[in-house]
CSV table of N, CA and C in Angstrom, one decimal:
chain,number,residue,atom,x,y,z
A,1,UNK,N,5.0,-3.8,6.9
A,1,UNK,CA,4.6,-5.0,7.6
A,1,UNK,C,5.8,-5.9,7.8
A,2,UNK,N,5.7,-6.7,8.9
A,2,UNK,CA,6.8,-7.6,9.2
A,2,UNK,C,6.6,-8.9,8.4
A,3,UNK,N,7.7,-9.2,7.6
A,3,UNK,CA,7.6,-10.4,6.7
A,3,UNK,C,7.7,-11.7,7.5
A,4,UNK,N,8.2,-11.7,8.8
A,4,UNK,CA,8.4,-12.9,9.5
A,4,UNK,C,7.2,-13.2,10.5
A,5,UNK,N,6.4,-12.2,10.8
A,5,UNK,CA,5.3,-12.4,11.8
A,5,UNK,C,4.4,-13.6,11.5
A,6,UNK,N,4.0,-13.7,10.2
A,6,UNK,CA,3.0,-14.8,9.9
A,6,UNK,C,3.7,-16.1,9.5
A,7,UNK,N,5.0,-16.2,9.5
A,7,UNK,CA,5.7,-17.4,9.2
A,7,UNK,C,5.6,-18.4,10.4
A,8,UNK,N,5.7,-19.7,10.2
A,8,UNK,CA,5.6,-20.6,11.3
A,8,UNK,C,6.5,-20.3,12.5
A,9,UNK,N,7.8,-19.9,12.2
A,9,UNK,CA,8.7,-19.6,13.3
A,9,UNK,C,8.5,-18.2,13.9
A,10,UNK,N,7.6,-17.4,13.3
A,10,UNK,CA,7.3,-16.1,13.8
A,10,UNK,C,8.4,-15.1,13.8
A,11,UNK,N,8.2,-13.9,14.3
A,11,UNK,CA,9.2,-12.9,14.3
A,11,UNK,C,10.1,-13.0,15.5
A,12,UNK,N,11.4,-13.1,15.3
A,12,UNK,CA,12.3,-13.3,16.4
A,12,UNK,C,12.5,-12.0,17.2
A,13,UNK,N,12.2,-10.9,16.6
A,13,UNK,CA,12.4,-9.6,17.3
A,13,UNK,C,11.3,-9.2,18.3
A,14,UNK,N,10.1,-9.9,18.1
A,14,UNK,CA,9.0,-9.6,19.0
A,14,UNK,C,8.7,-8.1,19.1
A,15,UNK,N,8.6,-7.6,20.3
A,15,UNK,CA,8.2,-6.2,20.5
A,15,UNK,C,9.3,-5.2,20.1
A,16,UNK,N,10.5,-5.7,19.9
A,16,UNK,CA,11.6,-4.9,19.4
A,16,UNK,C,11.6,-4.7,17.9
A,17,UNK,N,10.7,-5.5,17.2
A,17,UNK,CA,10.6,-5.4,15.7
A,17,UNK,C,10.2,-4.0,15.3
A,18,UNK,N,10.8,-3.5,14.3
A,18,UNK,CA,10.5,-2.2,13.7
A,18,UNK,C,9.4,-2.2,12.7
A,19,UNK,N,8.9,-3.4,12.4
A,19,UNK,CA,7.9,-3.5,11.4
A,19,UNK,C,6.5,-3.8,12.0
A,20,UNK,N,5.5,-3.6,11.3
A,20,UNK,CA,4.1,-3.7,11.8
A,20,UNK,C,3.7,-5.2,12.0
A,21,UNK,N,3.2,-5.5,13.1
A,21,UNK,CA,2.6,-6.8,13.4
A,21,UNK,C,1.1,-6.8,13.3
A,22,UNK,N,0.5,-5.7,13.0
A,22,UNK,CA,-0.9,-5.6,12.9
A,22,UNK,C,-1.5,-5.9,11.6
A,23,UNK,N,-0.6,-5.8,10.6
A,23,UNK,CA,-1.0,-6.1,9.2
A,23,UNK,C,-1.5,-7.5,9.0
A,24,UNK,N,-2.4,-7.7,8.1
A,24,UNK,CA,-3.0,-9.1,7.8
A,24,UNK,C,-1.9,-10.0,7.2
A,25,UNK,N,-2.2,-11.2,7.1
A,25,UNK,CA,-1.3,-12.2,6.7
A,25,UNK,C,-0.8,-12.0,5.3
A,26,UNK,N,-1.6,-11.5,4.4
A,26,UNK,CA,-1.2,-11.4,3.0
A,26,UNK,C,-0.7,-10.0,2.6
A,27,UNK,N,-0.5,-9.1,3.6
A,27,UNK,CA,-0.2,-7.7,3.3
A,27,UNK,C,1.1,-7.5,2.6
A,28,UNK,N,2.1,-8.3,3.0
A,28,UNK,CA,3.5,-8.1,2.4
A,28,UNK,C,3.3,-8.5,0.9
A,29,UNK,N,2.7,-9.6,0.6
A,29,UNK,CA,2.5,-10.1,-0.8
A,29,UNK,C,1.7,-9.1,-1.5
A,30,UNK,N,0.6,-8.5,-0.9
A,30,UNK,CA,-0.2,-7.6,-1.6
A,30,UNK,C,0.6,-6.3,-2.0
A,31,UNK,N,1.4,-5.8,-1.1
A,31,UNK,CA,2.1,-4.6,-1.3
A,31,UNK,C,3.2,-4.9,-2.4
A,32,UNK,N,3.9,-6.0,-2.4
A,32,UNK,CA,4.8,-6.3,-3.4
A,32,UNK,C,4.2,-6.4,-4.8
A,33,UNK,N,3.0,-7.0,-4.8
A,33,UNK,CA,2.3,-7.1,-6.1
A,33,UNK,C,1.9,-5.7,-6.6
A,34,UNK,N,1.4,-4.8,-5.6
A,34,UNK,CA,1.0,-3.5,-5.9
A,34,UNK,C,2.2,-2.7,-6.5
A,35,UNK,N,3.4,-2.8,-5.9
A,35,UNK,CA,4.6,-2.1,-6.3
A,35,UNK,C,4.9,-2.6,-7.7
A,36,UNK,N,4.8,-3.9,-8.0
A,36,UNK,CA,5.1,-4.4,-9.3
A,36,UNK,C,4.2,-3.8,-10.4
A,37,UNK,N,2.9,-3.8,-10.0
A,37,UNK,CA,1.9,-3.2,-11.0
A,37,UNK,C,2.2,-1.8,-11.2
A,38,UNK,N,2.5,-1.0,-10.2
A,38,UNK,CA,2.8,0.4,-10.3
A,38,UNK,C,4.0,0.6,-11.1
A,39,UNK,N,5.1,-0.2,-10.9
A,39,UNK,CA,6.3,0.0,-11.7
A,39,UNK,C,6.0,-0.3,-13.2
A,40,UNK,N,5.2,-1.3,-13.4
A,40,UNK,CA,4.9,-1.7,-14.8
A,40,UNK,C,4.1,-0.5,-15.5
A,41,UNK,N,3.2,0.0,-14.7
A,41,UNK,CA,2.4,1.2,-15.3
A,41,UNK,C,3.3,2.4,-15.5
A,42,UNK,N,4.2,2.6,-14.6
A,42,UNK,CA,5.2,3.7,-14.8
A,42,UNK,C,6.0,3.5,-16.0
A,43,UNK,N,6.5,2.3,-16.2
A,43,UNK,CA,7.3,1.9,-17.4
A,43,UNK,C,6.5,2.1,-18.7
A,44,UNK,N,5.3,1.7,-18.7
A,44,UNK,CA,4.4,1.9,-19.9
A,44,UNK,C,4.2,3.4,-20.1
A,45,UNK,N,4.0,4.2,-19.1
A,45,UNK,CA,3.8,5.6,-19.3
A,45,UNK,C,5.0,6.3,-19.8
A,46,UNK,N,6.2,5.8,-19.3
A,46,UNK,CA,7.5,6.4,-19.8
A,46,UNK,C,7.7,6.0,-21.2
A,47,UNK,N,7.4,4.8,-21.6
A,47,UNK,CA,7.5,4.4,-23.0
A,47,UNK,C,6.6,5.2,-23.9
A,48,UNK,N,5.4,5.5,-23.4
A,48,UNK,CA,4.5,6.3,-24.2
A,48,UNK,C,5.0,7.7,-24.4
A,49,UNK,N,5.5,8.2,-23.3
A,49,UNK,CA,6.0,9.6,-23.4
A,49,UNK,C,7.3,9.7,-24.2
A,50,UNK,N,8.1,8.6,-24.3
A,50,UNK,CA,9.3,8.7,-25.0
A,50,UNK,C,9.2,8.5,-26.5
A,51,UNK,N,7.9,8.2,-27.0
A,51,UNK,CA,7.7,8.1,-28.4
A,51,UNK,C,7.9,9.4,-29.1
A,52,UNK,N,8.3,9.3,-30.4
A,52,UNK,CA,8.5,10.5,-31.2
A,52,UNK,C,7.3,11.4,-31.2
A,53,UNK,N,7.5,12.7,-31.3
A,53,UNK,CA,6.4,13.6,-31.2
A,53,UNK,C,5.4,13.4,-32.4
A,54,UNK,N,5.8,12.9,-33.5
A,54,UNK,CA,4.9,12.6,-34.6
A,54,UNK,C,3.8,11.6,-34.2
A,55,UNK,N,4.2,10.6,-33.5
A,55,UNK,CA,3.3,9.5,-33.1
A,55,UNK,C,2.5,9.8,-31.8
A,56,UNK,N,3.0,10.8,-31.1
A,56,UNK,CA,2.4,11.1,-29.8
A,56,UNK,C,1.5,12.4,-30.1
A,57,UNK,N,0.3,12.2,-30.2
A,57,UNK,CA,-0.6,13.3,-30.6
A,57,UNK,C,-1.3,13.9,-29.4
A,58,UNK,N,-0.6,14.1,-28.4
A,58,UNK,CA,-1.1,14.7,-27.2
A,58,UNK,C,-0.5,16.1,-27.0
A,59,UNK,N,-1.4,17.1,-26.7
A,59,UNK,CA,-0.9,18.4,-26.5
A,59,UNK,C,-0.4,18.5,-25.0
A,60,UNK,N,0.3,19.5,-24.7
A,60,UNK,CA,0.8,19.7,-23.3
A,60,UNK,C,-0.3,19.7,-22.2
A,61,UNK,N,-1.4,20.2,-22.5
A,61,UNK,CA,-2.5,20.3,-21.5
A,61,UNK,C,-3.0,18.8,-21.3
A,62,UNK,N,-3.1,18.0,-22.3
A,62,UNK,CA,-3.6,16.7,-22.2
A,62,UNK,C,-2.6,15.9,-21.4
A,63,UNK,N,-1.3,16.1,-21.6
A,63,UNK,CA,-0.2,15.4,-20.8
A,63,UNK,C,-0.3,15.8,-19.3
A,64,UNK,N,-0.6,17.1,-19.1
A,64,UNK,CA,-0.7,17.6,-17.7
A,64,UNK,C,-1.9,16.9,-17.0
A,65,UNK,N,-3.0,16.8,-17.8
A,65,UNK,CA,-4.2,16.2,-17.2
A,65,UNK,C,-3.9,14.7,-16.9
A,66,UNK,N,-3.2,14.0,-17.8
A,66,UNK,CA,-2.9,12.6,-17.5
A,66,UNK,C,-2.0,12.5,-16.3
A,67,UNK,N,-1.0,13.4,-16.1
A,67,UNK,CA,-0.2,13.3,-15.0
A,67,UNK,C,-1.0,13.6,-13.7
A,68,UNK,N,-1.9,14.5,-13.7
A,68,UNK,CA,-2.7,14.8,-12.6
A,68,UNK,C,-3.6,13.6,-12.2
A,69,UNK,N,-4.2,13.0,-13.3
A,69,UNK,CA,-5.0,11.8,-13.1
A,69,UNK,C,-4.2,10.7,-12.4
A,70,UNK,N,-3.0,10.5,-12.9
A,70,UNK,CA,-2.2,9.4,-12.3
A,70,UNK,C,-1.9,9.8,-10.8
A,71,UNK,N,-1.6,11.0,-10.5
A,71,UNK,CA,-1.3,11.4,-9.2
A,71,UNK,C,-2.5,11.2,-8.3
A,72,UNK,N,-3.7,11.5,-8.8
A,72,UNK,CA,-4.9,11.3,-8.0
A,72,UNK,C,-5.1,9.8,-7.7
A,73,UNK,N,-4.9,9.0,-8.7
A,73,UNK,CA,-5.0,7.6,-8.5
A,73,UNK,C,-4.1,7.1,-7.5
A,74,UNK,N,-2.9,7.5,-7.5
A,74,UNK,CA,-1.9,7.1,-6.5
A,74,UNK,C,-2.3,7.6,-5.1
A,75,UNK,N,-2.8,8.8,-5.0
A,75,UNK,CA,-3.2,9.3,-3.7
A,75,UNK,C,-4.4,8.6,-3.2
A,76,UNK,N,-5.3,8.2,-4.1
A,76,UNK,CA,-6.5,7.4,-3.7
A,76,UNK,C,-6.1,6.0,-3.2
A,77,UNK,N,-5.1,5.4,-3.8
A,77,UNK,CA,-4.6,4.1,-3.4
A,77,UNK,C,-3.9,4.3,-2.0
A,78,UNK,N,-3.2,5.3,-1.8
A,78,UNK,CA,-2.5,5.5,-0.5
A,78,UNK,C,-3.6,5.7,0.6
A,79,UNK,N,-4.6,6.5,0.3
A,79,UNK,CA,-5.7,6.7,1.2
A,79,UNK,C,-6.4,5.4,1.6
A,80,UNK,N,-6.6,4.5,0.6
A,80,UNK,CA,-7.3,3.2,0.8
A,80,UNK,C,-6.4,2.4,1.7
A,81,UNK,N,-5.1,2.4,1.5
A,81,UNK,CA,-4.1,1.7,2.3
A,81,UNK,C,-4.1,2.2,3.8
A,82,UNK,N,-4.2,3.5,3.9
A,82,UNK,CA,-4.2,4.1,5.3
A,82,UNK,C,-5.5,3.8,6.0
A,83,UNK,N,-6.6,3.7,5.3
A,83,UNK,CA,-7.9,3.4,5.9
A,83,UNK,C,-7.9,1.9,6.3
A,84,UNK,N,-7.2,1.1,5.5
A,84,UNK,CA,-7.1,-0.4,5.8
A,84,UNK,C,-6.3,-0.5,7.1
A,85,UNK,N,-5.1,0.2,7.1
A,85,UNK,CA,-4.3,0.2,8.3
A,85,UNK,C,-5.0,0.6,9.6
A,86,UNK,N,-5.8,1.7,9.4
A,86,UNK,CA,-6.6,2.2,10.5
A,86,UNK,C,-7.6,1.2,11.0
A,87,UNK,N,-8.3,0.5,10.1
A,87,UNK,CA,-9.2,-0.5,10.5
A,87,UNK,C,-8.5,-1.7,11.3
A,88,UNK,N,-7.4,-2.1,10.8
A,88,UNK,CA,-6.6,-3.1,11.4
A,88,UNK,C,-6.2,-2.7,12.8
A,89,UNK,N,-5.8,-1.5,13.0
A,89,UNK,CA,-5.3,-1.0,14.3
A,89,UNK,C,-6.5,-0.9,15.2
A,90,UNK,N,-7.7,-0.4,14.7
A,90,UNK,CA,-8.9,-0.4,15.5
A,90,UNK,C,-9.3,-1.8,16.0
A,91,UNK,N,-9.2,-2.8,15.1
A,91,UNK,CA,-9.5,-4.1,15.5
A,91,UNK,C,-8.6,-4.6,16.5
A,92,UNK,N,-7.3,-4.3,16.4
A,92,UNK,CA,-6.3,-4.7,17.3
A,92,UNK,C,-6.6,-4.1,18.7
A,93,UNK,N,-6.9,-2.8,18.7
A,93,UNK,CA,-7.2,-2.1,20.0
A,93,UNK,C,-8.4,-2.8,20.6
A,94,UNK,N,-9.4,-3.1,19.9
A,94,UNK,CA,-10.6,-3.7,20.4
A,94,UNK,C,-10.3,-5.0,21.1
A,95,UNK,N,-9.5,-5.8,20.4
A,95,UNK,CA,-9.0,-7.1,20.9
A,95,UNK,C,-8.3,-6.9,22.2
A,96,UNK,N,-7.4,-5.9,22.2
A,96,UNK,CA,-6.6,-5.7,23.5
A,96,UNK,C,-7.5,-5.3,24.6
A,97,UNK,N,-8.5,-4.5,24.3
A,97,UNK,CA,-9.5,-4.0,25.4
A,97,UNK,C,-10.3,-5.2,25.9
A,98,UNK,N,-10.7,-6.1,24.9
A,98,UNK,CA,-11.6,-7.2,25.3
A,98,UNK,C,-10.8,-8.2,26.1
A,99,UNK,N,-9.5,-8.4,25.8
A,99,UNK,CA,-8.7,-9.4,26.5
A,99,UNK,C,-8.0,-8.9,27.8
A,100,UNK,N,-8.1,-7.6,28.0
A,100,UNK,CA,-7.5,-7.0,29.2
A,100,UNK,C,-8.4,-7.3,30.4
A,101,UNK,N,-7.7,-7.9,31.5
A,101,UNK,CA,-8.5,-8.2,32.7
A,101,UNK,C,-9.0,-7.0,33.4
A,102,UNK,N,-10.1,-7.1,34.0
A,102,UNK,CA,-10.7,-6.0,34.7
A,102,UNK,C,-9.8,-5.5,35.9
A,103,UNK,N,-9.6,-4.3,36.0
A,103,UNK,CA,-8.8,-3.7,37.1
A,103,UNK,C,-9.7,-3.0,38.1
A,104,UNK,N,-10.4,-3.7,38.9
A,104,UNK,CA,-11.2,-3.0,39.9
A,104,UNK,C,-10.8,-3.4,41.3
């Protein structure tokens, strides 16, 4: 998403901007927060995996299941983001159609 679009001065690049102008006002902040949470979770997972084998009482199958579960969670989050993007694009298209003058 374009970080400048929702600021008072707006995006100076306009149609030439390479970033999304369809995203909602808080999308940049939401994504930054999401990245921060994911990074913290990755760091915690790494710390847990780096513990000595004596304190880590997980067998390889359990670790594999945890890794698959984490991957599924990430994919679900990506899917939710994509669905959100699609809804925003559909709303934008509806607005464009509604605001388009009749060509008869």
